Coordinates of C-alpha atoms in Angstrom, one line a residue:
Chain A
M26 CA -3.8 14.4 -68.2
T27 CA -1.4 14.2 -65.2
K28 CA -0.5 17.4 -63.4
R29 CA 2.5 17.5 -61.1
L30 CA 2.0 19.7 -58.0
Y31 CA 4.9 20.6 -55.8
L32 CA 3.2 20.3 -52.4
Y33 CA 5.9 19.1 -50.1
P34 CA 8.9 21.4 -50.1
V35 CA 12.2 20.1 -48.7
W36 CA 11.7 21.7 -45.2
V37 CA 8.3 20.0 -44.9
R38 CA 9.6 16.7 -45.9
L39 CA 12.5 17.0 -43.5
W40 CA 10.2 18.0 -40.7
H41 CA 7.8 15.1 -41.6
L42 CA 10.6 12.5 -41.6
L43 CA 12.1 13.6 -38.3
N44 CA 8.6 13.8 -36.8
A45 CA 7.7 10.3 -38.0
V46 CA 11.0 8.7 -36.8
S47 CA 10.9 10.4 -33.4
F48 CA 7.2 9.8 -32.9
L49 CA 7.6 6.1 -33.7
L50 CA 10.4 5.8 -31.2
L51 CA 8.3 7.6 -28.6
V52 CA 5.4 5.3 -29.2
L53 CA 7.5 2.1 -29.0
T54 CA 9.4 3.3 -25.9
G55 CA 6.3 4.7 -24.3
I56 CA 4.5 1.4 -24.6
S57 CA 7.6 -0.3 -23.2
L58 CA 7.7 1.9 -20.2
H59 CA 4.0 1.7 -19.5
F60 CA 3.5 -2.0 -19.8
I61 CA 6.7 -3.2 -18.3
T62 CA 6.7 -6.2 -15.9
S63 CA 8.7 -6.4 -12.7
E64 CA 11.1 -8.9 -14.4
G65 CA 11.8 -6.1 -17.0
N66 CA 9.9 -7.9 -19.8
S67 CA 8.8 -5.4 -22.4
L68 CA 9.4 -4.4 -26.0
I69 CA 12.6 -2.5 -25.0
R70 CA 14.5 -2.6 -21.8
F71 CA 13.4 0.0 -19.2
D72 CA 16.6 2.0 -18.9
I73 CA 17.2 2.0 -22.7
S74 CA 13.6 3.1 -23.2
V75 CA 14.0 6.0 -20.8
V76 CA 17.0 7.3 -22.7
I77 CA 15.5 6.8 -26.2
H78 CA 12.2 8.3 -25.0
N79 CA 13.9 11.4 -23.6
V80 CA 16.2 12.0 -26.6
A81 CA 13.3 11.4 -29.1
A82 CA 11.1 13.8 -27.1
I83 CA 13.6 16.6 -27.2
I84 CA 14.1 16.1 -31.0
L85 CA 10.3 16.0 -31.5
T86 CA 9.9 19.2 -29.4
F87 CA 12.5 21.2 -31.4
N88 CA 11.1 19.7 -34.6
Y89 CA 7.7 20.9 -33.6
G90 CA 9.0 24.4 -33.1
Y91 CA 10.6 24.2 -36.6
F92 CA 7.2 23.1 -38.0
V93 CA 5.3 26.0 -36.3
I94 CA 7.9 28.6 -37.4
G95 CA 8.0 27.1 -40.9
N96 CA 4.3 27.4 -41.2
I97 CA 4.4 31.0 -40.1
V98 CA 7.2 32.1 -42.5
S99 CA 6.2 30.0 -45.5
N100 CA 2.8 29.7 -47.2
N101 CA 2.5 26.1 -46.0
G102 CA 0.5 27.5 -43.1
K103 CA -2.5 28.2 -45.3
H104 CA -3.3 24.5 -45.4
Y105 CA -4.1 24.6 -41.7
K106 CA -6.5 27.6 -42.0
N107 CA -10.2 27.9 -42.7
W108 CA -10.8 24.4 -41.4
R109 CA -14.2 25.4 -40.0
K110 CA -15.7 26.4 -43.4
N111 CA -18.7 24.2 -44.2
L112 CA -17.2 21.7 -41.8
A113 CA -20.1 19.4 -41.1
A114 CA -21.2 19.2 -44.7
N115 CA -17.6 18.7 -46.0
L116 CA -16.8 16.1 -43.4
W117 CA -20.0 14.2 -44.3
K118 CA -19.1 14.3 -48.0
Q119 CA -15.5 13.1 -47.3
G120 CA -16.7 10.4 -44.9
M121 CA -19.3 9.1 -47.3
Y122 CA -16.6 8.9 -50.0
Y123 CA -14.4 6.7 -47.7
A124 CA -17.4 4.7 -46.6
V125 CA -19.1 4.2 -49.9
G126 CA -17.8 6.2 -52.8
I127 CA -14.3 4.8 -52.8
F128 CA -15.8 1.3 -53.5
K129 CA -17.8 2.7 -56.4
K130 CA -14.6 4.2 -57.8
E131 CA -16.1 7.7 -57.5
S132 CA -13.7 10.5 -57.9
H133 CA -12.3 12.3 -54.8
P134 CA -14.8 14.9 -53.6
F135 CA -12.0 17.3 -52.8
P136 CA -9.3 16.8 -55.3
V137 CA -5.8 17.9 -54.3
T138 CA -4.8 21.4 -55.6
E139 CA -2.0 23.7 -54.8
D140 CA -4.2 25.7 -52.4
N141 CA -6.0 22.7 -50.9
K142 CA -3.6 19.8 -50.3
F143 CA -5.7 18.4 -47.5
N144 CA -9.3 17.1 -47.7
P145 CA -11.6 18.4 -44.9
L146 CA -11.2 15.3 -42.8
Q147 CA -7.4 15.5 -43.1
K148 CA -7.4 19.2 -42.5
I149 CA -9.4 19.0 -39.2
S150 CA -7.5 16.0 -37.9
Y151 CA -4.1 17.6 -38.8
V152 CA -5.1 20.9 -37.2
L153 CA -6.3 19.1 -34.0
A154 CA -3.2 16.8 -34.0
M155 CA -0.6 19.5 -34.6
Y156 CA -2.1 22.5 -32.8
L157 CA -3.9 20.9 -29.9
G158 CA -2.6 17.3 -29.4
M159 CA 1.1 18.0 -30.0
P160 CA 1.3 21.0 -27.6
L161 CA -0.5 19.1 -24.9
L162 CA 1.7 16.1 -25.4
I163 CA 4.9 18.2 -25.4
I164 CA 4.0 20.3 -22.4
S165 CA 3.0 17.3 -20.3
G166 CA 6.1 15.5 -21.5
L167 CA 8.3 18.4 -20.5
G168 CA 6.5 18.4 -17.1
L169 CA 7.4 14.7 -16.6
L170 CA 11.0 15.4 -17.8
F171 CA 11.3 18.1 -15.2
P172 CA 8.9 16.9 -12.5
E173 CA 10.0 19.6 -10.0
T174 CA 8.2 22.1 -12.2
I175 CA 4.8 20.4 -11.7
A176 CA 2.3 21.7 -9.1
Y177 CA 2.4 19.3 -6.1
T178 CA -1.4 19.1 -5.9
V179 CA -4.2 20.4 -8.1
F180 CA -7.6 20.2 -6.3
N181 CA -6.2 17.7 -3.9
V182 CA -4.9 15.4 -6.7
S183 CA -1.2 14.9 -7.3
G184 CA -0.1 17.2 -10.1
L185 CA 2.2 14.5 -11.3
V186 CA -0.7 12.1 -11.7
L187 CA -2.7 14.6 -13.7
T188 CA 0.3 15.4 -15.9
A189 CA 1.1 11.7 -16.5
M190 CA -2.6 10.9 -17.3
L191 CA -2.7 13.8 -19.8
H192 CA 0.6 12.7 -21.4
I193 CA -0.5 9.1 -21.7
T194 CA -3.9 10.0 -23.0
M195 CA -2.5 12.4 -25.6
G196 CA 0.1 9.8 -26.5
F197 CA -2.6 7.3 -27.1
I198 CA -4.8 9.6 -29.2
L199 CA -1.9 10.7 -31.4
S200 CA -0.8 7.0 -31.8
L201 CA -4.3 6.3 -33.0
F202 CA -4.1 9.3 -35.3
L203 CA -0.8 7.8 -36.6
L204 CA -2.5 4.5 -37.4
I205 CA -5.4 6.1 -39.2
H206 CA -3.0 8.6 -40.9
L207 CA -0.9 5.7 -42.3
Y208 CA -4.0 4.0 -43.6
T209 CA -5.6 7.0 -45.2
C210 CA -2.3 7.6 -46.9
T211 CA -2.9 4.4 -48.9
L212 CA -6.1 5.9 -50.2
G213 CA -4.5 7.9 -53.0
E214 CA -4.8 7.0 -56.7
K215 CA -2.7 3.9 -55.9
P216 CA -1.8 2.7 -52.4
L217 CA 1.7 4.1 -52.6
T218 CA 1.0 7.4 -54.5
L219 CA 0.8 9.6 -51.4
F220 CA 3.8 8.0 -49.8
K221 CA 5.9 8.7 -52.9
G222 CA 4.6 12.3 -52.9
M223 CA 5.9 12.8 -49.4
I224 CA 9.3 11.4 -50.4
K225 CA 9.7 13.2 -53.8
G226 CA 7.7 16.3 -52.9
Y227 CA 5.4 16.1 -55.9
H228 CA 1.8 15.0 -56.0
D229 CA 0.5 13.6 -59.3
S230 CA -3.0 14.9 -60.0
H231 CA -5.1 13.5 -62.8
D232 CA -7.7 15.8 -64.3
Chain B
M21 CA -7.0 65.0 27.6
R22 CA -3.8 65.0 29.4
I23 CA -4.3 61.6 30.9
Y24 CA -4.3 60.0 27.4
R25 CA -0.9 61.4 26.8
Y26 CA 0.4 59.1 29.6
L27 CA -2.1 56.4 29.2
I28 CA -1.2 55.1 25.8
P29 CA 2.6 55.0 26.3
G30 CA 1.8 53.5 29.7
L31 CA -0.2 50.7 28.1
F32 CA 2.7 50.0 25.8
L33 CA 5.1 49.9 28.7
F34 CA 2.9 47.5 30.6
A35 CA 2.5 45.2 27.6
G36 CA 6.2 45.3 27.1
F37 CA 6.7 44.4 30.7
L38 CA 4.3 41.5 30.4
L39 CA 6.1 40.2 27.4
F40 CA 9.5 40.7 29.0
A41 CA 8.3 39.1 32.2
Q42 CA 7.1 36.0 30.3
D43 CA 10.4 35.8 28.5
A44 CA 12.4 36.4 31.6
E45 CA 10.7 33.5 33.4
G46 CA 12.0 31.6 30.4
D47 CA 9.0 29.3 30.3
K48 CA 11.4 26.5 29.5
L49 CA 9.0 24.3 31.4
K50 CA 5.8 24.6 29.5
P51 CA 2.6 23.6 31.3
H52 CA 1.9 20.6 29.0
Y53 CA 5.2 19.0 30.0
H54 CA 3.6 18.3 33.4
E55 CA 0.6 16.8 31.7
V56 CA 2.7 14.1 30.1
N57 CA 5.5 13.6 32.6
A58 CA 5.4 13.4 36.4
Y59 CA 9.2 14.0 36.7
V60 CA 9.7 17.3 34.9
E61 CA 11.4 18.9 37.8
E62 CA 13.7 15.9 38.4
N63 CA 14.6 15.9 34.7
E64 CA 15.6 19.5 34.9
S65 CA 18.6 18.5 37.0
C66 CA 19.9 17.0 33.8
L67 CA 18.4 19.4 31.3
K68 CA 19.7 22.5 33.0
C69 CA 22.9 21.5 31.2
H70 CA 21.8 19.1 28.5
G71 CA 18.9 21.3 27.5
E72 CA 21.1 24.3 26.9
V73 CA 23.9 25.2 24.5
K74 CA 26.3 25.9 27.4
Y75 CA 27.0 24.7 30.9
T76 CA 28.9 25.9 33.8
L77 CA 31.8 24.0 35.3
E78 CA 32.8 24.9 38.9
D79 CA 36.3 24.3 40.2
T80 CA 35.6 24.1 44.0
L81 CA 39.3 23.8 44.8
Y82 CA 40.3 27.2 43.4
G83 CA 36.8 28.7 43.3
R84 CA 36.8 29.2 39.6
T85 CA 33.8 29.0 37.3
V86 CA 34.1 28.1 33.6
T87 CA 31.4 28.3 31.0
Q88 CA 31.7 25.7 28.2
A89 CA 29.7 24.9 25.1
M90 CA 27.6 21.7 25.3
W91 CA 28.5 19.3 22.4
S92 CA 25.5 19.5 20.0
N93 CA 24.9 15.7 20.1
L94 CA 24.3 15.9 23.9
I95 CA 21.8 18.7 23.7
L96 CA 18.2 17.6 24.2
D97 CA 15.2 19.6 22.9
R98 CA 12.6 19.8 25.7
D99 CA 9.7 20.2 23.3
A100 CA 10.8 17.3 21.2
Y101 CA 11.4 15.1 24.3
Y102 CA 8.0 15.9 25.9
S103 CA 6.2 15.1 22.6
G104 CA 8.1 12.0 21.7
V105 CA 7.2 8.4 22.5
H106 CA 9.3 8.4 25.7
R107 CA 7.9 11.6 27.0
S108 CA 6.7 10.2 30.3
F109 CA 10.2 9.0 31.3
M110 CA 12.5 10.2 33.9
C111 CA 16.1 10.5 32.7
T112 CA 17.3 8.0 35.2
D113 CA 14.8 5.4 33.9
C114 CA 17.3 4.8 31.1
H115 CA 20.5 6.4 32.4
S116 CA 22.4 5.5 35.5
S117 CA 21.5 7.6 38.6
E118 CA 25.2 8.1 39.0
F119 CA 24.8 10.8 36.2
E120 CA 23.3 12.9 39.0
E121 CA 26.9 13.6 40.1
F122 CA 28.7 16.3 38.2
P123 CA 31.2 16.3 36.6
H124 CA 30.2 12.8 35.4
S125 CA 32.8 10.1 36.1
L126 CA 34.4 8.4 33.1
D127 CA 32.9 5.1 34.3
V128 CA 29.4 6.4 34.1
R129 CA 30.1 8.1 30.8
M130 CA 31.2 4.8 29.3
E131 CA 27.9 3.2 30.5
E132 CA 26.3 1.0 27.9
N133 CA 23.0 2.4 26.7
F134 CA 19.8 0.3 26.4
G135 CA 18.8 -0.7 22.9
C136 CA 15.2 -0.8 21.7
I137 CA 15.1 -4.6 22.2
D138 CA 16.0 -4.3 25.9
C139 CA 12.6 -2.7 26.7
H140 CA 10.4 -3.5 23.7
G141 CA 11.6 -7.0 22.9
Y142 CA 9.6 -10.1 23.7
D143 CA 6.7 -8.0 25.1
E144 CA 3.2 -8.6 23.9
T145 CA 2.4 -4.9 24.2
F146 CA 4.8 -4.2 21.4
A147 CA 4.2 -7.3 19.4
D148 CA 2.8 -5.4 16.4
Y149 CA 6.2 -3.7 15.9
H150 CA 8.2 -6.9 15.6
F151 CA 11.2 -5.6 17.5
E152 CA 12.7 -9.0 17.6
E153 CA 12.8 -9.2 13.8
I154 CA 14.1 -5.7 13.6
E155 CA 16.9 -6.8 15.9
V156 CA 17.7 -9.8 13.6
E157 CA 17.6 -7.5 10.6
F158 CA 19.9 -5.0 12.2
T159 CA 22.5 -7.7 13.2
E160 CA 22.5 -8.9 9.5
S161 CA 22.7 -5.3 8.3
I162 CA 25.9 -3.5 7.1
H163 CA 25.2 -1.1 9.9
N164 CA 26.1 -3.8 12.5
M165 CA 29.5 -2.4 13.3
E166 CA 31.4 -1.4 16.4
G167 CA 29.8 1.7 18.1
F168 CA 26.6 1.6 16.0
S169 CA 23.3 1.2 17.8
C170 CA 19.6 1.9 17.3
W171 CA 20.2 5.5 18.6
K172 CA 22.4 6.4 15.7
C173 CA 19.3 6.6 13.5
H174 CA 16.5 6.9 16.0
D175 CA 16.9 9.6 18.7
P176 CA 15.2 8.1 21.8
H177 CA 14.8 11.6 23.2
A178 CA 12.7 12.8 20.3
Y179 CA 11.4 9.6 18.6
K180 CA 7.9 9.7 17.1
P181 CA 6.4 7.2 14.7
N182 CA 7.1 8.6 11.3
M183 CA 5.8 6.2 8.6
R184 CA 3.1 4.4 10.6
G185 CA -0.2 5.9 9.9
T186 CA 1.3 9.0 8.3
E187 CA -1.1 11.3 6.4
N188 CA 1.7 13.2 4.7
I189 CA 4.0 10.6 3.0
K190 CA 6.2 13.2 1.4
E191 CA 7.1 14.7 4.7
A192 CA 7.7 11.2 6.2
I193 CA 10.0 10.4 3.3
Q194 CA 11.9 13.6 3.8
L195 CA 12.3 12.9 7.5
N196 CA 13.3 9.3 6.8
N197 CA 16.0 10.3 4.3
S198 CA 17.3 13.0 6.6
V199 CA 18.2 10.2 9.0
C200 CA 20.4 8.5 6.4
L201 CA 21.9 11.8 5.2
D202 CA 22.8 12.8 8.8
C203 CA 25.8 10.5 8.3
H204 CA 26.0 9.8 4.6
G205 CA 25.7 13.4 3.7
N206 CA 27.8 14.7 6.6
F207 CA 31.3 13.4 6.8
D208 CA 31.8 14.7 10.4
N209 CA 29.3 12.1 11.5
F210 CA 30.2 9.5 8.9
M211 CA 33.8 9.3 9.9
L212 CA 32.9 8.4 13.5
F213 CA 32.0 4.9 12.3
T214 CA 34.4 4.3 9.5
D215 CA 37.8 5.0 8.1
K216 CA 36.4 5.1 4.6
E217 CA 37.0 8.2 2.4
E218 CA 34.3 10.8 2.2
I219 CA 31.4 9.8 -0.1
N220 CA 29.4 12.1 -2.3
V221 CA 25.8 10.8 -2.3
V222 CA 24.8 13.0 -5.2
E223 CA 27.7 11.8 -7.4
S224 CA 27.2 8.2 -6.5
H225 CA 23.6 8.4 -7.6
N226 CA 24.3 10.2 -10.8
W227 CA 23.1 7.1 -12.7
L228 CA 19.6 7.7 -11.4
P229 CA 17.4 9.7 -13.8
N230 CA 15.6 12.6 -12.2
Q231 CA 17.6 12.2 -9.0
V232 CA 15.8 15.0 -7.2
A233 CA 12.4 13.6 -8.0
H234 CA 13.5 10.1 -6.8
I235 CA 14.9 11.4 -3.5
R236 CA 11.8 13.4 -2.9
S237 CA 9.4 10.6 -3.6
V238 CA 11.1 7.5 -2.1
R239 CA 13.2 6.7 0.9
C240 CA 16.8 5.7 0.6
I241 CA 15.9 2.3 2.2
E242 CA 13.6 1.5 -0.8
C243 CA 16.7 0.5 -2.7
H244 CA 19.2 -0.1 0.1
T245 CA 17.3 -2.7 2.2
E246 CA 16.0 -6.1 1.7
V247 CA 12.2 -6.2 1.5
N248 CA 10.7 -7.8 4.6
D249 CA 7.0 -8.6 4.5
S250 CA 6.4 -8.7 8.3
I251 CA 8.0 -5.5 9.5
L252 CA 6.9 -2.0 8.5
I253 CA 10.3 -0.6 7.8
A254 CA 13.1 -2.9 6.7
H255 CA 16.3 -2.6 8.8
K256 CA 18.6 -4.9 6.9
I257 CA 20.7 -2.3 5.1
L258 CA 22.5 -3.9 2.2
P259 CA 26.1 -3.3 1.1
K260 CA 26.0 -0.8 -1.8
T261 CA 26.9 -3.5 -4.3
E262 CA 23.6 -5.2 -3.5
A263 CA 21.4 -2.1 -3.6
V264 CA 18.6 -2.1 -6.2
K265 CA 19.6 -0.6 -9.5
R266 CA 17.1 -2.2 -11.8
C267 CA 14.4 0.4 -12.6
T268 CA 11.7 -2.2 -13.1
E269 CA 11.9 -3.2 -9.4
C270 CA 9.7 -0.2 -8.8
H271 CA 8.6 0.8 -12.3
S272 CA 6.4 -2.2 -13.0
R273 CA 3.1 -3.7 -12.1
D274 CA 4.5 -5.6 -9.2
S275 CA 6.2 -2.6 -7.9
R276 CA 8.6 -3.0 -5.0
L277 CA 7.2 0.2 -3.5
M278 CA 4.1 -1.7 -2.6
H279 CA 6.1 -4.0 -0.4
S280 CA 8.1 -1.2 1.2
L281 CA 7.0 2.5 1.1
Y282 CA 3.3 1.8 0.7
K283 CA 3.1 -1.5 2.4
F284 CA 0.9 -0.6 5.3
Q285 CA -1.2 2.0 3.6
S286 CA -4.8 1.0 3.3
K287 CA -6.0 3.5 0.8
E288 CA -5.9 1.1 -2.2
N289 CA -9.5 1.5 -3.0
R290 CA -9.4 5.3 -3.1
R291 CA -8.2 5.3 -6.7
G292 CA -10.3 2.7 -8.5
G293 CA -8.8 1.0 -11.5
F294 CA -5.2 2.0 -10.9
M295 CA -2.7 -0.7 -10.3
N296 CA -0.9 0.0 -7.0
G297 CA -3.5 2.8 -6.6
V298 CA -2.2 3.9 -3.2
I299 CA 0.9 5.3 -4.8
I300 CA -1.1 7.9 -6.8
N301 CA -2.3 9.5 -3.6
D302 CA 1.2 11.1 -3.6
T303 CA 2.9 10.6 -6.9
Y304 CA 2.9 8.7 -10.2
V305 CA 5.3 5.9 -10.9
I306 CA 5.8 5.1 -14.6
G307 CA 5.0 1.4 -15.2
A308 CA 3.6 0.9 -11.7
N309 CA 0.4 3.0 -12.0
Q310 CA -1.3 1.6 -15.0
N311 CA -5.0 2.1 -15.0
I312 CA -6.6 -1.3 -15.9
F313 CA -9.8 0.3 -17.3
L314 CA -7.9 2.7 -19.5
N315 CA -5.5 -0.1 -20.6
R316 CA -8.4 -2.2 -21.7
L317 CA -10.2 0.7 -23.3
S318 CA -7.1 1.8 -25.2
I319 CA -6.4 -1.7 -26.5
A320 CA -10.1 -2.1 -27.5
I321 CA -10.1 1.2 -29.4
F322 CA -6.9 0.3 -31.1
A323 CA -8.2 -3.2 -32.0
L324 CA -11.4 -1.6 -33.3
A325 CA -9.6 0.9 -35.5
F326 CA -7.4 -1.9 -36.8
L327 CA -10.4 -4.1 -37.6
V328 CA -12.0 -1.2 -39.5
I329 CA -8.8 -0.7 -41.5
V330 CA -8.6 -4.4 -42.3
F331 CA -12.2 -4.5 -43.3
H332 CA -11.9 -1.4 -45.4
T333 CA -8.7 -2.8 -47.1
I334 CA -10.4 -6.1 -47.9
L335 CA -13.4 -4.4 -49.4
R336 CA -11.1 -2.2 -51.5
I337 CA -9.2 -5.2 -52.8
I338 CA -12.5 -7.0 -53.7
K339 CA -14.0 -3.9 -55.4
L340 CA -10.7 -3.2 -57.3
R341 CA -10.7 -6.8 -58.7
N342 CA -14.3 -6.4 -59.8

């Protein structure tokens, strides 16, 4: 029997869409800026990349604030809590499912419910990405947008270098997260089930 | 006890007298001046006017004395002079001895000054500085105009090497840019050489993102000169239409900054793995300061993740078919 769960309210879907678009633009322009040659060869022209990167970053920052406030005022925040409970055992169980169980057509070890829309692996990665990675990325990015606010030196190393390294590292880690996130979203009942859920708001759960 | 009542104020008075005495003597001629210059007293015959903000003009005919302000461009700072590269000189080494007569005659005031090349050119002692090439660059520069000379940017009375061997590149940049802004940011000086309208440097650079960060981190000449590999500081100032406006000239692996601002710095090895590593001693230039190890590591991690995904997908397809 198929049960329809309304897991992604409109505000979450809007936030997610805006986050996805701005983050993709940031990744593309960030790579363009980082790997540019002196002839200006890159994915996107340098000056255009700068403008897109700055605009997308500001959108992402405000959107992040919208996400945090949304999670506080709605009950969506509950999905990002209690992530430490039986963490090791649950991660192992979920990991084994992805590594072995999925090929044996075993059922999901942590089926999606209204109170638990994320499996333990999703939960910890989303918590780390949204509450650790994103703030570090945004703060370091704002530092680079307003470099006069950065400390000139920290322990005899240029503050700008440290900020840039933190920004690039977080950008890389979150891009890696995006790649894995996109793939794990194909691991629903059917490859497109979870994508459709994020578009329509409903998750189809089979008992 | 009574003696203490007088002793303490007396000591204060004595200390005050000593301080006053020191100040009264003026100490304009500091002891170290004599260590670097054998003609300090002779130079004072010029500096008694040109080292002060005012001078006295005497009318011997009518016995009048007039005190006038010295034009700021003709005032020389003794401390700066005796710590500059020309500190051992007597004024008349470079200026006519006829200046010793006062008031100076118009002829002597119109005297042509020496340029750098007159003393430093074609001399093996100064071969490292390539003054001859600097002279060529200057003659090809937009600054080669009537009334313009080396001294408009480099004050021979206070000159010290700024970029060469500097430990504080930010300070050197600031000093270097202040030379340009002395005219390009001050219309009173600018108009002495041109009839052009007043320019607003901030407005004309509005296209530059993070203008303040750029002006703090690079010299004006990074974009406004033609790179020259053999001299430390390029002197061929380009017309504004030919100035660098392409971001990637600096923001790239082959950053222009390595051929200009950081050309003679030899700290490349201090920051292992970073392209153009010497730059990150002071700042970070997007595009120019990629870290080769991190670049390779990030590409390897991404490739590995991608391979795992491809492998997992293939396995899923195979198992689903079964």
